[in-house]
Amino acid sequence: KQPAEAMRRLEKLLTLAPNDANVLNDLAVILADNGRAEDALTHLNRLLQREPQNGAALLNKANILAKDHRLD
């Protein structure tokens, strides 16, 4: 229940601050942890378009891709 509640709250925050790096990153982590890697990558890619050097987003994207065996 806690991840679902966190996801709901972050999605609400995202409507209020659609470009907030912390919200995008945190939501992506929760989505990935709950089997929604593609949705997570969408949020991380959006964040990285605005902040290409965001270390947390880069690390989380790499972790998702590695977990899905998509890193070359």
PDB file of N, CA and C in Angstrom:
ATOM      1  N   LYS A   1       0.820  -1.197   0.000  1.00  0.00           N
ATOM      2  CA  LYS A   1       0.000   0.000   0.000  1.00  0.00           C
ATOM      3  C   LYS A   1       0.863   1.260   0.000  1.00  0.00           C
ATOM      4  N   GLN A   2       1.967   1.258   0.693  1.00  0.00           N
ATOM      5  CA  GLN A   2       2.803   2.451   0.772  1.00  0.00           C
ATOM      6  C   GLN A   2       3.335   2.885  -0.592  1.00  0.00           C
ATOM      7  N   PRO A   3       3.842   1.964  -1.431  1.00  0.00           N
ATOM      8  CA  PRO A   3       4.298   2.412  -2.751  1.00  0.00           C
ATOM      9  C   PRO A   3       3.161   3.012  -3.577  1.00  0.00           C
ATOM     10  N   ALA A   4       1.988   2.449  -3.475  1.00  0.00           N
ATOM     11  CA  ALA A   4       0.854   2.982  -4.234  1.00  0.00           C
ATOM     12  C   ALA A   4       0.506   4.392  -3.763  1.00  0.00           C
ATOM     13  N   GLU A   5       0.542   4.602  -2.462  1.00  0.00           N
ATOM     14  CA  GLU A   5       0.256   5.933  -1.914  1.00  0.00           C
ATOM     15  C   GLU A   5       1.344   6.923  -2.328  1.00  0.00           C
ATOM     16  N   ALA A   6       2.584   6.510  -2.256  1.00  0.00           N
ATOM     17  CA  ALA A   6       3.683   7.383  -2.675  1.00  0.00           C
ATOM     18  C   ALA A   6       3.551   7.729  -4.157  1.00  0.00           C
ATOM     19  N   MET A   7       3.214   6.749  -4.968  1.00  0.00           N
ATOM     20  CA  MET A   7       3.046   6.979  -6.397  1.00  0.00           C
ATOM     21  C   MET A   7       1.922   7.995  -6.644  1.00  0.00           C
ATOM     22  N   ARG A   8       0.812   7.822  -5.934  1.00  0.00           N
ATOM     23  CA  ARG A   8      -0.323   8.751  -6.077  1.00  0.00           C
ATOM     24  C   ARG A   8       0.086  10.175  -5.711  1.00  0.00           C
ATOM     25  N   ARG A   9       0.790  10.304  -4.615  1.00  0.00           N
ATOM     26  CA  ARG A   9       1.214  11.642  -4.158  1.00  0.00           C
ATOM     27  C   ARG A   9       2.192  12.278  -5.143  1.00  0.00           C
ATOM     28  N   LEU A  10       3.132  11.492  -5.637  1.00  0.00           N
ATOM     29  CA  LEU A  10       4.090  12.033  -6.596  1.00  0.00           C
ATOM     30  C   LEU A  10       3.417  12.412  -7.909  1.00  0.00           C
ATOM     31  N   GLU A  11       2.459  11.611  -8.339  1.00  0.00           N
ATOM     32  CA  GLU A  11       1.730  11.952  -9.568  1.00  0.00           C
ATOM     33  C   GLU A  11       0.949  13.248  -9.381  1.00  0.00           C
ATOM     34  N   LYS A  12       0.403  13.460  -8.197  1.00  0.00           N
ATOM     35  CA  LYS A  12      -0.299  14.716  -7.913  1.00  0.00           C
ATOM     36  C   LYS A  12       0.694  15.879  -7.918  1.00  0.00           C
ATOM     37  N   LEU A  13       1.845  15.688  -7.275  1.00  0.00           N
ATOM     38  CA  LEU A  13       2.879  16.727  -7.279  1.00  0.00           C
ATOM     39  C   LEU A  13       3.330  17.053  -8.696  1.00  0.00           C
ATOM     40  N   LEU A  14       3.397  16.034  -9.527  1.00  0.00           N
ATOM     41  CA  LEU A  14       3.839  16.230 -10.904  1.00  0.00           C
ATOM     42  C   LEU A  14       2.877  17.138 -11.668  1.00  0.00           C
ATOM     43  N   THR A  15       1.590  17.076 -11.351  1.00  0.00           N
ATOM     44  CA  THR A  15       0.639  17.974 -12.015  1.00  0.00           C
ATOM     45  C   THR A  15       0.863  19.413 -11.568  1.00  0.00           C
ATOM     46  N   LEU A  16       1.341  19.597 -10.347  1.00  0.00           N
ATOM     47  CA  LEU A  16       1.602  20.941  -9.834  1.00  0.00           C
ATOM     48  C   LEU A  16       2.965  21.479 -10.274  1.00  0.00           C
ATOM     49  N   ALA A  17       3.918  20.588 -10.426  1.00  0.00           N
ATOM     50  CA  ALA A  17       5.284  20.972 -10.804  1.00  0.00           C
ATOM     51  C   ALA A  17       5.813  19.965 -11.821  1.00  0.00           C
ATOM     52  N   PRO A  18       5.340  20.067 -13.071  1.00  0.00           N
ATOM     53  CA  PRO A  18       5.643  19.029 -14.062  1.00  0.00           C
ATOM     54  C   PRO A  18       7.115  18.886 -14.450  1.00  0.00           C
ATOM     55  N   ASN A  19       7.931  19.868 -14.116  1.00  0.00           N
ATOM     56  CA  ASN A  19       9.347  19.786 -14.470  1.00  0.00           C
ATOM     57  C   ASN A  19      10.264  19.678 -13.255  1.00  0.00           C
ATOM     58  N   ASP A  20       9.699  19.354 -12.116  1.00  0.00           N
ATOM     59  CA  ASP A  20      10.494  19.241 -10.898  1.00  0.00           C
ATOM     60  C   ASP A  20      11.360  17.981 -10.972  1.00  0.00           C
ATOM     61  N   ALA A  21      12.657  18.188 -10.931  1.00  0.00           N
ATOM     62  CA  ALA A  21      13.598  17.077 -11.086  1.00  0.00           C
ATOM     63  C   ALA A  21      13.427  16.020 -10.005  1.00  0.00           C
ATOM     64  N   ASN A  22      13.232  16.450  -8.766  1.00  0.00           N
ATOM     65  CA  ASN A  22      13.096  15.490  -7.672  1.00  0.00           C
ATOM     66  C   ASN A  22      11.833  14.647  -7.817  1.00  0.00           C
ATOM     67  N   VAL A  23      10.741  15.283  -8.206  1.00  0.00           N
ATOM     68  CA  VAL A  23       9.484  14.554  -8.375  1.00  0.00           C
ATOM     69  C   VAL A  23       9.609  13.551  -9.519  1.00  0.00           C
ATOM     70  N   LEU A  24      10.158  13.994 -10.648  1.00  0.00           N
ATOM     71  CA  LEU A  24      10.322  13.093 -11.792  1.00  0.00           C
ATOM     72  C   LEU A  24      11.203  11.907 -11.432  1.00  0.00           C
ATOM     73  N   ASN A  25      12.302  12.185 -10.754  1.00  0.00           N
ATOM     74  CA  ASN A  25      13.226  11.114 -10.393  1.00  0.00           C
ATOM     75  C   ASN A  25      12.609  10.150  -9.379  1.00  0.00           C
ATOM     76  N   ASP A  26      11.996  10.693  -8.342  1.00  0.00           N
ATOM     77  CA  ASP A  26      11.399   9.836  -7.310  1.00  0.00           C
ATOM     78  C   ASP A  26      10.262   8.991  -7.876  1.00  0.00           C
ATOM     79  N   LEU A  27       9.438   9.595  -8.713  1.00  0.00           N
ATOM     80  CA  LEU A  27       8.352   8.844  -9.335  1.00  0.00           C
ATOM     81  C   LEU A  27       8.916   7.728 -10.212  1.00  0.00           C
ATOM     82  N   ALA A  28       9.973   8.022 -10.945  1.00  0.00           N
ATOM     83  CA  ALA A  28      10.590   7.006 -11.800  1.00  0.00           C
ATOM     84  C   ALA A  28      11.096   5.824 -10.977  1.00  0.00           C
ATOM     85  N   VAL A  29      11.700   6.093  -9.846  1.00  0.00           N
ATOM     86  CA  VAL A  29      12.213   5.018  -8.986  1.00  0.00           C
ATOM     87  C   VAL A  29      11.071   4.130  -8.500  1.00  0.00           C
ATOM     88  N   ILE A  30      10.003   4.749  -8.054  1.00  0.00           N
ATOM     89  CA  ILE A  30       8.858   3.963  -7.558  1.00  0.00           C
ATOM     90  C   ILE A  30       8.224   3.163  -8.687  1.00  0.00           C
ATOM     91  N   LEU A  31       8.083   3.775  -9.845  1.00  0.00           N
ATOM     92  CA  LEU A  31       7.520   3.054 -10.985  1.00  0.00           C
ATOM     93  C   LEU A  31       8.387   1.848 -11.340  1.00  0.00           C
ATOM     94  N   ALA A  32       9.692   2.056 -11.415  1.00  0.00           N
ATOM     95  CA  ALA A  32      10.603   0.955 -11.761  1.00  0.00           C
ATOM     96  C   ALA A  32      10.530  -0.160 -10.724  1.00  0.00           C
ATOM     97  N   ASP A  33      10.475   0.219  -9.458  1.00  0.00           N
ATOM     98  CA  ASP A  33      10.400  -0.782  -8.388  1.00  0.00           C
ATOM     99  C   ASP A  33       9.099  -1.574  -8.421  1.00  0.00           C
ATOM    100  N   ASN A  34       8.105  -1.044  -9.117  1.00  0.00           N
ATOM    101  CA  ASN A  34       6.807  -1.708  -9.191  1.00  0.00           C
ATOM    102  C   ASN A  34       6.526  -2.256 -10.584  1.00  0.00           C
ATOM    103  N   GLY A  35       7.602  -2.574 -11.302  1.00  0.00           N
ATOM    104  CA  GLY A  35       7.464  -3.259 -12.584  1.00  0.00           C
ATOM    105  C   GLY A  35       7.054  -2.388 -13.756  1.00  0.00           C
ATOM    106  N   ARG A  36       7.186  -1.090 -13.617  1.00  0.00           N
ATOM    107  CA  ARG A  36       6.788  -0.178 -14.696  1.00  0.00           C
ATOM    108  C   ARG A  36       8.012   0.559 -15.244  1.00  0.00           C
ATOM    109  N   ALA A  37       8.958  -0.235 -15.728  1.00  0.00           N
ATOM    110  CA  ALA A  37      10.229   0.317 -16.194  1.00  0.00           C
ATOM    111  C   ALA A  37      10.048   1.304 -17.343  1.00  0.00           C
ATOM    112  N   GLU A  38       9.177   1.009 -18.276  1.00  0.00           N
ATOM    113  CA  GLU A  38       8.998   1.908 -19.421  1.00  0.00           C
ATOM    114  C   GLU A  38       8.470   3.265 -18.982  1.00  0.00           C
ATOM    115  N   ASP A  39       7.513   3.262 -18.059  1.00  0.00           N
ATOM    116  CA  ASP A  39       6.994   4.528 -17.530  1.00  0.00           C
ATOM    117  C   ASP A  39       8.097   5.283 -16.791  1.00  0.00           C
ATOM    118  N   ALA A  40       8.887   4.545 -16.035  1.00  0.00           N
ATOM    119  CA  ALA A  40       9.996   5.156 -15.302  1.00  0.00           C
ATOM    120  C   ALA A  40      10.984   5.806 -16.266  1.00  0.00           C
ATOM    121  N   LEU A  41      11.326   5.099 -17.325  1.00  0.00           N
ATOM    122  CA  LEU A  41      12.265   5.645 -18.306  1.00  0.00           C
ATOM    123  C   LEU A  41      11.707   6.885 -18.991  1.00  0.00           C
ATOM    124  N   THR A  42      10.418   6.913 -19.210  1.00  0.00           N
ATOM    125  CA  THR A  42       9.795   8.096 -19.809  1.00  0.00           C
ATOM    126  C   THR A  42      10.028   9.318 -18.925  1.00  0.00           C
ATOM    127  N   HIS A  43       9.816   9.159 -17.631  1.00  0.00           N
ATOM    128  CA  HIS A  43      10.024  10.281 -16.707  1.00  0.00           C
ATOM    129  C   HIS A  43      11.499  10.664 -16.621  1.00  0.00           C
ATOM    130  N   LEU A  44      12.370   9.680 -16.571  1.00  0.00           N
ATOM    131  CA  LEU A  44      13.803   9.978 -16.495  1.00  0.00           C
ATOM    132  C   LEU A  44      14.288  10.644 -17.772  1.00  0.00           C
ATOM    133  N   ASN A  45      13.826  10.201 -18.911  1.00  0.00           N
ATOM    134  CA  ASN A  45      14.233  10.822 -20.172  1.00  0.00           C
ATOM    135  C   ASN A  45      13.752  12.271 -20.242  1.00  0.00           C
ATOM    136  N   ARG A  46      12.552  12.510 -19.745  1.00  0.00           N
ATOM    137  CA  ARG A  46      12.033  13.880 -19.703  1.00  0.00           C
ATOM    138  C   ARG A  46      12.912  14.763 -18.826  1.00  0.00           C
ATOM    139  N   LEU A  47      13.286  14.236 -17.677  1.00  0.00           N
ATOM    140  CA  LEU A  47      14.175  14.963 -16.776  1.00  0.00           C
ATOM    141  C   LEU A  47      15.533  15.207 -17.427  1.00  0.00           C
ATOM    142  N   LEU A  48      16.075  14.187 -18.064  1.00  0.00           N
ATOM    143  CA  LEU A  48      17.405  14.315 -18.665  1.00  0.00           C
ATOM    144  C   LEU A  48      17.423  15.234 -19.887  1.00  0.00           C
ATOM    145  N   GLN A  49      16.293  15.441 -20.515  1.00  0.00           N
ATOM    146  CA  GLN A  49      16.239  16.424 -21.597  1.00  0.00           C
ATOM    147  C   GLN A  49      16.475  17.825 -21.043  1.00  0.00           C
ATOM    148  N   ARG A  50      15.969  18.076 -19.849  1.00  0.00           N
ATOM    149  CA  ARG A  50      16.127  19.388 -19.222  1.00  0.00           C
ATOM    150  C   ARG A  50      17.448  19.499 -18.459  1.00  0.00           C
ATOM    151  N   GLU A  51      17.874  18.407 -17.869  1.00  0.00           N
ATOM    152  CA  GLU A  51      19.092  18.392 -17.047  1.00  0.00           C
ATOM    153  C   GLU A  51      19.947  17.187 -17.425  1.00  0.00           C
ATOM    154  N   PRO A  52      20.661  17.271 -18.537  1.00  0.00           N
ATOM    155  CA  PRO A  52      21.399  16.103 -19.023  1.00  0.00           C
ATOM    156  C   PRO A  52      22.509  15.607 -18.094  1.00  0.00           C
ATOM    157  N   GLN A  53      22.928  16.415 -17.150  1.00  0.00           N
ATOM    158  CA  GLN A  53      23.991  16.002 -16.231  1.00  0.00           C
ATOM    159  C   GLN A  53      23.450  15.626 -14.849  1.00  0.00           C
ATOM    160  N   ASN A  54      22.149  15.420 -14.727  1.00  0.00           N
ATOM    161  CA  ASN A  54      21.557  15.068 -13.431  1.00  0.00           C
ATOM    162  C   ASN A  54      22.031  13.668 -13.040  1.00  0.00           C
ATOM    163  N   GLY A  55      22.908  13.630 -12.049  1.00  0.00           N
ATOM    164  CA  GLY A  55      23.541  12.373 -11.655  1.00  0.00           C
ATOM    165  C   GLY A  55      22.567  11.313 -11.161  1.00  0.00           C
ATOM    166  N   ALA A  56      21.587  11.722 -10.368  1.00  0.00           N
ATOM    167  CA  ALA A  56      20.615  10.759  -9.844  1.00  0.00           C
ATOM    168  C   ALA A  56      19.807  10.144 -10.976  1.00  0.00           C
ATOM    169  N   ALA A  57      19.379  10.972 -11.920  1.00  0.00           N
ATOM    170  CA  ALA A  57      18.589  10.468 -13.044  1.00  0.00           C
ATOM    171  C   ALA A  57      19.428   9.551 -13.934  1.00  0.00           C
ATOM    172  N   LEU A  58      20.674   9.934 -14.170  1.00  0.00           N
ATOM    173  CA  LEU A  58      21.557   9.091 -14.988  1.00  0.00           C
ATOM    174  C   LEU A  58      21.778   7.730 -14.323  1.00  0.00           C
ATOM    175  N   LEU A  59      22.019   7.754 -13.027  1.00  0.00           N
ATOM    176  CA  LEU A  59      22.244   6.507 -12.301  1.00  0.00           C
ATOM    177  C   LEU A  59      20.990   5.634 -12.304  1.00  0.00           C
ATOM    178  N   ASN A  60      19.846   6.241 -12.049  1.00  0.00           N
ATOM    179  CA  ASN A  60      18.607   5.463 -12.023  1.00  0.00           C
ATOM    180  C   ASN A  60      18.271   4.900 -13.399  1.00  0.00           C
ATOM    181  N   LYS A  61      18.512   5.678 -14.442  1.00  0.00           N
ATOM    182  CA  LYS A  61      18.269   5.172 -15.796  1.00  0.00           C
ATOM    183  C   LYS A  61      19.186   3.988 -16.090  1.00  0.00           C
ATOM    184  N   ALA A  62      20.452   4.125 -15.735  1.00  0.00           N
ATOM    185  CA  ALA A  62      21.399   3.026 -15.956  1.00  0.00           C
ATOM    186  C   ALA A  62      20.984   1.779 -15.183  1.00  0.00           C
ATOM    187  N   ASN A  63      20.534   1.962 -13.953  1.00  0.00           N
ATOM    188  CA  ASN A  63      20.093   0.813 -13.139  1.00  0.00           C
ATOM    189  C   ASN A  63      18.895   0.114 -13.768  1.00  0.00           C
ATOM    190  N   ILE A  64      17.946   0.892 -14.271  1.00  0.00           N
ATOM    191  CA  ILE A  64      16.760   0.289 -14.908  1.00  0.00           C
ATOM    192  C   ILE A  64      17.170  -0.458 -16.152  1.00  0.00           C
ATOM    193  N   LEU A  65      18.005   0.161 -16.972  1.00  0.00           N
ATOM    194  CA  LEU A  65      18.439  -0.499 -18.208  1.00  0.00           C
ATOM    195  C   LEU A  65      19.250  -1.757 -17.914  1.00  0.00           C
ATOM    196  N   ALA A  66      20.093  -1.700 -16.900  1.00  0.00           N
ATOM    197  CA  ALA A  66      20.895  -2.870 -16.531  1.00  0.00           C
ATOM    198  C   ALA A  66      20.002  -4.002 -16.031  1.00  0.00           C
ATOM    199  N   LYS A  67      19.031  -3.645 -15.221  1.00  0.00           N
ATOM    200  CA  LYS A  67      18.106  -4.663 -14.687  1.00  0.00           C
ATOM    201  C   LYS A  67      17.332  -5.338 -15.807  1.00  0.00           C
ATOM    202  N   ASP A  68      17.000  -4.575 -16.833  1.00  0.00           N
ATOM    203  CA  ASP A  68      16.268  -5.117 -17.986  1.00  0.00           C
ATOM    204  C   ASP A  68      17.213  -5.672 -19.053  1.00  0.00           C
ATOM    205  N   HIS A  69      18.522  -5.732 -18.730  1.00  0.00           N
ATOM    206  CA  HIS A  69      19.534  -6.257 -19.640  1.00  0.00           C
ATOM    207  C   HIS A  69      19.563  -5.499 -20.958  1.00  0.00           C
ATOM    208  N   ARG A  70      19.444  -4.176 -20.870  1.00  0.00           N
ATOM    209  CA  ARG A  70      19.454  -3.354 -22.077  1.00  0.00           C
ATOM    210  C   ARG A  70      20.694  -2.494 -22.193  1.00  0.00           C
ATOM    211  N   LEU A  71      21.671  -2.703 -21.316  1.00  0.00           N
ATOM    212  CA  LEU A  71      22.925  -1.973 -21.443  1.00  0.00           C
ATOM    213  C   LEU A  71      23.882  -2.785 -22.305  1.00  0.00           C
ATOM    214  N   ASP A  72      24.509  -2.126 -23.216  1.00  0.00           N
ATOM    215  CA  ASP A  72      25.510  -2.805 -24.067  1.00  0.00           C
ATOM    216  C   ASP A  72      26.877  -2.708 -23.468  1.00  0.00           C
TER     217      ASP A  72
END
